[in-house]
Amino acid sequence: MEYSLKKDLDCLEQLLQSALSEGLLYLGQLHELPTSVSVNETIQPNLNALGKGGAATLEEFKTRYRQLMVASTGPRYWGFVTGGTTPAALMGDMLASVYDQNTQTSSGQGDVSALVELETVQLLLDFFGLPENYLGGFVTGATMSNFTCLGVARQWLGKQSGFDIAKEGVSGHLPVLSATPHSSSIKALSMLGLGSQNIRLVPVMEPTREAIDLQALEKTIESLHGQPFILISSGGTVNTVDFDDFSGIAQLKRKYNFWWHIDAAFGGFAAVSPEHAHLLNGWEEADSITIDGHKWLNVPYESAFFFVRDEHKYLQVETFQNSNAPYLGDPLENFNYLNLLPENSRRFRALPAWFTLKAYGKEGYREIIERNIQAAQMLGEFIQNSDAFELLAPVRLNTVCFSLKEETKVQPFLNTLNNRGKVFMTPTVFHQRKGIRAALVNWRTTEEDVNLVIEEMQLVIRQISEN
Ligand SMILES: *Cc1c(COP(=O)(O)O)cnc(C)c1O
C-alpha cells in the first residue's frame, strides 16, 4: 500500500474526527455565516505525483475553500427552493457514505440496502397520505424523477399505438400537454427524445394564476380526437406555488385516455398540513408523481423520489431494464432497482430520508411545514403593507413572489440584499414583471429570521434610494 494511504488507514479515526470537527465548526457558525460570497479563488489544475494524505489535504481545503462555504443549509437561504439538513438526516447521510452499499437488490445474495429503500418508500407513501399501490425509488433530484416518470409515460404512450419506444425509438410527434411546467420537465422531454418544443401549453385559469384552466384543457383534449397523450400537471409551481385542480383532472381521466404526471417537487408537502392538504385532493389517482427530498424533507442533496403506479411496472421495466434480454419474471419479485430507474450503481440514498422520517415523524414535519408557511405569510404581510414593495401573487404556501413598486430598482435591490449575506433570494419573471422569489423550506427558519430579513430589506431600500 502506498505510504500516505497506509498512514491514513492507521489513523482513520483521527482523520474522520478532524473532518467532523470541521463540519461542526461550520454548523456552529451557521447563523452568522454569509449566504453568499464573492469568489476570487483560482483553480489549480496540476495534481502532484505524491499525495499529501488526508490531514494535509484538509488543511489545504481549509485554507483555500472553507471561507467560501455559504450558509445554504441555514435558515435564511431562500433562493431557489433550498432545503437544509435535519440532524437525523445528516446522521443517515454520513452513515450512507460509511456503509457505501450499492443499492440495487432487496433480496437474495449481497446487501439488502434496497430493502431499506423499499421501506422508506412505504413510509413516504404513508407520510403523504398516498395509497400503497405505487412503486417508488430514489433518484438524484426532481429533474431525474420527472425524467423517470415521463420515461414510463413515453413507453405507455407508444404502447397505446402498438410501439415499443424503448426498443424502437421515438418517431413522430407525441402529444404532451401542460399549463405551467417546471423547466426540468421540459428538459426531461428533450432528454427522452419527445422534444421540448412539442409541449402544448394549455391556458391558465386567469392572469394571476398558474393553474391549468380545466375547460381549456378539455377543449385541447377534444382537439386530439381520441389520441392518447401525457399530461404534466403542477403540484406547486415555483413562482407562486399554484396547484392544478387534481380532483377535476381525476374526473377527466375517467373520460379520456392519458398518462397523468404530477410534479409536486415541494408542494407535495402540503399533504402533511391538515389546513393545506386539500390542495392535493385527487392526486392519489395520478399515474406518476415527483417529489424532492432535498427541498422540504430537509435531507442533503442529491435526493428525490418518484412514485409510479405499480400497474405500470412492466412498462417501467421495459423503459429501464439493464439488458436487451426479455425480463424474467415479475419485476416486483425479482426486485432490482437497476431495472426500474436510470442509474445502475446507486448510493444508499434512502438512508438519510429513513433516519429523518423515523426521528421526527408526521408531527415533526407538520410543525416544520406549518412554521415555514407562517413565516412566508409574515413576509407576505410585510410586503403587502409596505410602500416600496408589492406582491406579484398571493402567498399560497411557502413562497413569496414580489417586486418593487419601482421596477428599475429590482436588480440593484436584489444585488445589494444578496451581497450583504444575511439572506439569499433569487430573481424571477412573473407575467412579464421582474420579480424576486423567496422560498422557505428550511427546518431552522423562525419568526426571528423573518424579522431580521424585514430589517435588511428596509435598510437596503434606504441605501439604494440614497444613491
Ligand atoms: C426544484 C424543482 C424541480 C427540479 O428539481 P431538482 O431537484 O433541482 O432536480 C422540478 N420541479 C419543481 C416544481 C421544482 O420545484
PDB file of N, CA, C and O in Angstrom, residues 56-89:
ATOM      1  N   ALA A  56      -3.248  16.730   5.670  1.00  0.00           N
ATOM      2  CA  ALA A  56      -2.733  17.903   4.962  1.00  0.00           C
ATOM      3  C   ALA A  56      -3.725  18.377   3.903  1.00  0.00           C
ATOM      4  O   ALA A  56      -3.823  19.571   3.614  1.00  0.00           O
ATOM      5  N   THR A  57      -4.485  17.434   3.339  1.00  0.00           N
ATOM      6  CA  THR A  57      -5.495  17.818   2.337  1.00  0.00           C
ATOM      7  C   THR A  57      -6.602  18.638   2.983  1.00  0.00           C
ATOM      8  O   THR A  57      -7.062  19.634   2.420  1.00  0.00           O
ATOM      9  N   LEU A  58      -6.994  18.226   4.197  1.00  0.00           N
ATOM     10  CA  LEU A  58      -7.999  19.014   4.919  1.00  0.00           C
ATOM     11  C   LEU A  58      -7.464  20.423   5.177  1.00  0.00           C
ATOM     12  O   LEU A  58      -8.177  21.409   5.042  1.00  0.00           O
ATOM     13  N   GLU A  59      -6.183  20.525   5.534  1.00  0.00           N
ATOM     14  CA  GLU A  59      -5.585  21.849   5.768  1.00  0.00           C
ATOM     15  C   GLU A  59      -5.654  22.694   4.502  1.00  0.00           C
ATOM     16  O   GLU A  59      -5.986  23.867   4.554  1.00  0.00           O
ATOM     17  N   GLU A  60      -5.330  22.076   3.362  1.00  0.00           N
ATOM     18  CA  GLU A  60      -5.400  22.835   2.106  1.00  0.00           C
ATOM     19  C   GLU A  60      -6.825  23.288   1.836  1.00  0.00           C
ATOM     20  O   GLU A  60      -7.063  24.438   1.452  1.00  0.00           O
ATOM     21  N   PHE A  61      -7.779  22.393   2.060  1.00  0.00           N
ATOM     22  CA  PHE A  61      -9.190  22.760   1.844  1.00  0.00           C
ATOM     23  C   PHE A  61      -9.569  23.956   2.725  1.00  0.00           C
ATOM     24  O   PHE A  61     -10.199  24.909   2.272  1.00  0.00           O
ATOM     25  N   LYS A  62      -9.133  23.875   3.998  1.00  0.00           N
ATOM     26  CA  LYS A  62      -9.474  24.953   4.939  1.00  0.00           C
ATOM     27  C   LYS A  62      -8.898  26.280   4.456  1.00  0.00           C
ATOM     28  O   LYS A  62      -9.564  27.312   4.504  1.00  0.00           O
ATOM     29  N   THR A  63      -7.657  26.247   4.005  1.00  0.00           N
ATOM     30  CA  THR A  63      -7.017  27.485   3.557  1.00  0.00           C
ATOM     31  C   THR A  63      -7.686  28.036   2.302  1.00  0.00           C
ATOM     32  O   THR A  63      -7.920  29.232   2.199  1.00  0.00           O
ATOM     33  N   ARG A  64      -7.976  27.168   1.359  1.00  0.00           N
ATOM     34  CA  ARG A  64      -8.440  27.672   0.059  1.00  0.00           C
ATOM     35  C   ARG A  64      -9.958  27.817  -0.036  1.00  0.00           C
ATOM     36  O   ARG A  64     -10.457  28.715  -0.704  1.00  0.00           O
ATOM     37  N   TYR A  65     -10.693  26.924   0.561  1.00  0.00           N
ATOM     38  CA  TYR A  65     -12.135  26.870   0.269  1.00  0.00           C
ATOM     39  C   TYR A  65     -13.071  27.061   1.462  1.00  0.00           C
ATOM     40  O   TYR A  65     -14.235  27.380   1.265  1.00  0.00           O
ATOM     41  N   ARG A  66     -12.588  26.851   2.684  1.00  0.00           N
ATOM     42  CA  ARG A  66     -13.503  26.882   3.824  1.00  0.00           C
ATOM     43  C   ARG A  66     -14.330  28.172   3.866  1.00  0.00           C
ATOM     44  O   ARG A  66     -15.537  28.143   4.033  1.00  0.00           O
ATOM     45  N   GLN A  67     -13.663  29.311   3.675  1.00  0.00           N
ATOM     46  CA  GLN A  67     -14.377  30.587   3.828  1.00  0.00           C
ATOM     47  C   GLN A  67     -15.341  30.855   2.674  1.00  0.00           C
ATOM     48  O   GLN A  67     -16.069  31.838   2.698  1.00  0.00           O
ATOM     49  N   LEU A  68     -15.329  29.967   1.679  1.00  0.00           N
ATOM     50  CA  LEU A  68     -16.260  30.146   0.559  1.00  0.00           C
ATOM     51  C   LEU A  68     -17.527  29.301   0.718  1.00  0.00           C
ATOM     52  O   LEU A  68     -18.412  29.331  -0.126  1.00  0.00           O
ATOM     53  N   MET A  69     -17.607  28.547   1.792  1.00  0.00           N
ATOM     54  CA  MET A  69     -18.796  27.716   2.011  1.00  0.00           C
ATOM     55  C   MET A  69     -19.912  28.598   2.563  1.00  0.00           C
ATOM     56  O   MET A  69     -19.829  29.078   3.694  1.00  0.00           O
ATOM     57  N   VAL A  70     -20.953  28.830   1.753  1.00  0.00           N
ATOM     58  CA  VAL A  70     -22.036  29.711   2.178  1.00  0.00           C
ATOM     59  C   VAL A  70     -23.002  28.961   3.099  1.00  0.00           C
ATOM     60  O   VAL A  70     -22.995  27.729   3.155  1.00  0.00           O
ATOM     61  N   ALA A  71     -23.842  29.740   3.776  1.00  0.00           N
ATOM     62  CA  ALA A  71     -24.798  29.137   4.711  1.00  0.00           C
ATOM     63  C   ALA A  71     -26.050  28.678   3.956  1.00  0.00           C
ATOM     64  O   ALA A  71     -27.170  29.054   4.294  1.00  0.00           O
ATOM     65  N   SER A  72     -25.857  27.854   2.940  1.00  0.00           N
ATOM     66  CA  SER A  72     -27.017  27.432   2.134  1.00  0.00           C
ATOM     67  C   SER A  72     -27.899  26.453   2.906  1.00  0.00           C
ATOM     68  O   SER A  72     -29.057  26.259   2.559  1.00  0.00           O
ATOM     69  N   THR A  73     -27.382  25.860   3.939  1.00  0.00           N
ATOM     70  CA  THR A  73     -28.188  24.940   4.745  1.00  0.00           C
ATOM     71  C   THR A  73     -28.798  25.656   5.966  1.00  0.00           C
ATOM     72  O   THR A  73     -29.468  25.050   6.788  1.00  0.00           O
ATOM     73  N   GLY A  74     -28.567  26.980   6.024  1.00  0.00           N
ATOM     74  CA  GLY A  74     -29.047  27.771   7.159  1.00  0.00           C
ATOM     75  C   GLY A  74     -30.460  28.301   6.961  1.00  0.00           C
ATOM     76  O   GLY A  74     -31.101  28.039   5.948  1.00  0.00           O
ATOM     77  N   PRO A  75     -30.934  29.081   7.959  1.00  0.00           N
ATOM     78  CA  PRO A  75     -32.349  29.465   7.997  1.00  0.00           C
ATOM     79  C   PRO A  75     -32.762  30.594   7.053  1.00  0.00           C
ATOM     80  O   PRO A  75     -33.944  30.848   6.887  1.00  0.00           O
ATOM     81  N   ARG A  76     -31.786  31.290   6.457  1.00  0.00           N
ATOM     82  CA  ARG A  76     -32.166  32.434   5.616  1.00  0.00           C
ATOM     83  C   ARG A  76     -31.658  32.294   4.189  1.00  0.00           C
ATOM     84  O   ARG A  76     -31.454  33.279   3.497  1.00  0.00           O
ATOM     85  N   TYR A  77     -31.470  31.077   3.738  1.00  0.00           N
ATOM     86  CA  TYR A  77     -31.110  30.864   2.338  1.00  0.00           C
ATOM     87  C   TYR A  77     -32.408  30.563   1.591  1.00  0.00           C
ATOM     88  O   TYR A  77     -32.867  29.432   1.543  1.00  0.00           O
ATOM     89  N   TRP A  78     -33.011  31.613   1.064  1.00  0.00           N
ATOM     90  CA  TRP A  78     -34.354  31.490   0.484  1.00  0.00           C
ATOM     91  C   TRP A  78     -34.330  31.503  -1.045  1.00  0.00           C
ATOM     92  O   TRP A  78     -35.372  31.666  -1.681  1.00  0.00           O
ATOM     93  N   GLY A  79     -33.151  31.354  -1.615  1.00  0.00           N
ATOM     94  CA  GLY A  79     -33.039  31.307  -3.068  1.00  0.00           C
ATOM     95  C   GLY A  79     -33.433  29.937  -3.586  1.00  0.00           C
ATOM     96  O   GLY A  79     -33.390  28.951  -2.849  1.00  0.00           O
ATOM     97  N   PHE A  80     -33.808  29.872  -4.875  1.00  0.00           N
ATOM     98  CA  PHE A  80     -34.266  28.628  -5.498  1.00  0.00           C
ATOM     99  C   PHE A  80     -35.320  27.992  -4.577  1.00  0.00           C
ATOM    100  O   PHE A  80     -36.187  28.698  -4.073  1.00  0.00           O
ATOM    101  N   VAL A  81     -35.242  26.702  -4.335  1.00  0.00           N
ATOM    102  CA  VAL A  81     -36.063  26.096  -3.263  1.00  0.00           C
ATOM    103  C   VAL A  81     -35.076  25.198  -2.526  1.00  0.00           C
ATOM    104  O   VAL A  81     -34.889  24.041  -2.869  1.00  0.00           O
ATOM    105  N   THR A  82     -34.390  25.787  -1.548  1.00  0.00           N
ATOM    106  CA  THR A  82     -33.244  25.123  -0.945  1.00  0.00           C
ATOM    107  C   THR A  82     -33.573  24.657   0.463  1.00  0.00           C
ATOM    108  O   THR A  82     -33.808  25.468   1.346  1.00  0.00           O
ATOM    109  N   GLY A  83     -33.612  23.364   0.649  1.00  0.00           N
ATOM    110  CA  GLY A  83     -33.859  22.826   1.984  1.00  0.00           C
ATOM    111  C   GLY A  83     -32.579  22.810   2.797  1.00  0.00           C
ATOM    112  O   GLY A  83     -31.519  23.249   2.344  1.00  0.00           O
ATOM    113  N   GLY A  84     -32.656  22.313   3.989  1.00  0.00           N
ATOM    114  CA  GLY A  84     -31.461  22.151   4.810  1.00  0.00           C
ATOM    115  C   GLY A  84     -31.273  20.674   5.099  1.00  0.00           C
ATOM    116  O   GLY A  84     -31.702  19.820   4.323  1.00  0.00           O
ATOM    117  N   THR A  85     -30.656  20.393   6.219  1.00  0.00           N
ATOM    118  CA  THR A  85     -30.447  19.008   6.614  1.00  0.00           C
ATOM    119  C   THR A  85     -30.783  18.869   8.082  1.00  0.00           C
ATOM    120  O   THR A  85     -30.145  19.504   8.923  1.00  0.00           O
ATOM    121  N   THR A  86     -31.766  18.053   8.402  1.00  0.00           N
ATOM    122  CA  THR A  86     -32.088  17.837   9.818  1.00  0.00           C
ATOM    123  C   THR A  86     -30.949  17.039  10.459  1.00  0.00           C
ATOM    124  O   THR A  86     -30.181  16.365   9.758  1.00  0.00           O
ATOM    125  N   PRO A  87     -30.834  17.102  11.792  1.00  0.00           N
ATOM    126  CA  PRO A  87     -29.772  16.334  12.450  1.00  0.00           C
ATOM    127  C   PRO A  87     -29.804  14.846  12.074  1.00  0.00           C
ATOM    128  O   PRO A  87     -28.768  14.264  11.725  1.00  0.00           O
ATOM    129  N   ALA A  88     -30.992  14.238  12.089  1.00  0.00           N
ATOM    130  CA  ALA A  88     -31.060  12.800  11.799  1.00  0.00           C
ATOM    131  C   ALA A  88     -30.737  12.515  10.335  1.00  0.00           C
ATOM    132  O   ALA A  88     -30.125  11.487  10.018  1.00  0.00           O
ATOM    133  N   ALA A  89     -31.137  13.420   9.441  1.00  0.00           N
ATOM    134  CA  ALA A  89     -30.822  13.226   8.017  1.00  0.00           C
ATOM    135  C   ALA A  89     -29.307  13.226   7.823  1.00  0.00           C
ATOM    136  O   ALA A  89     -28.760  12.455   7.041  1.00  0.00           O
TER     137      ALA A  89
END
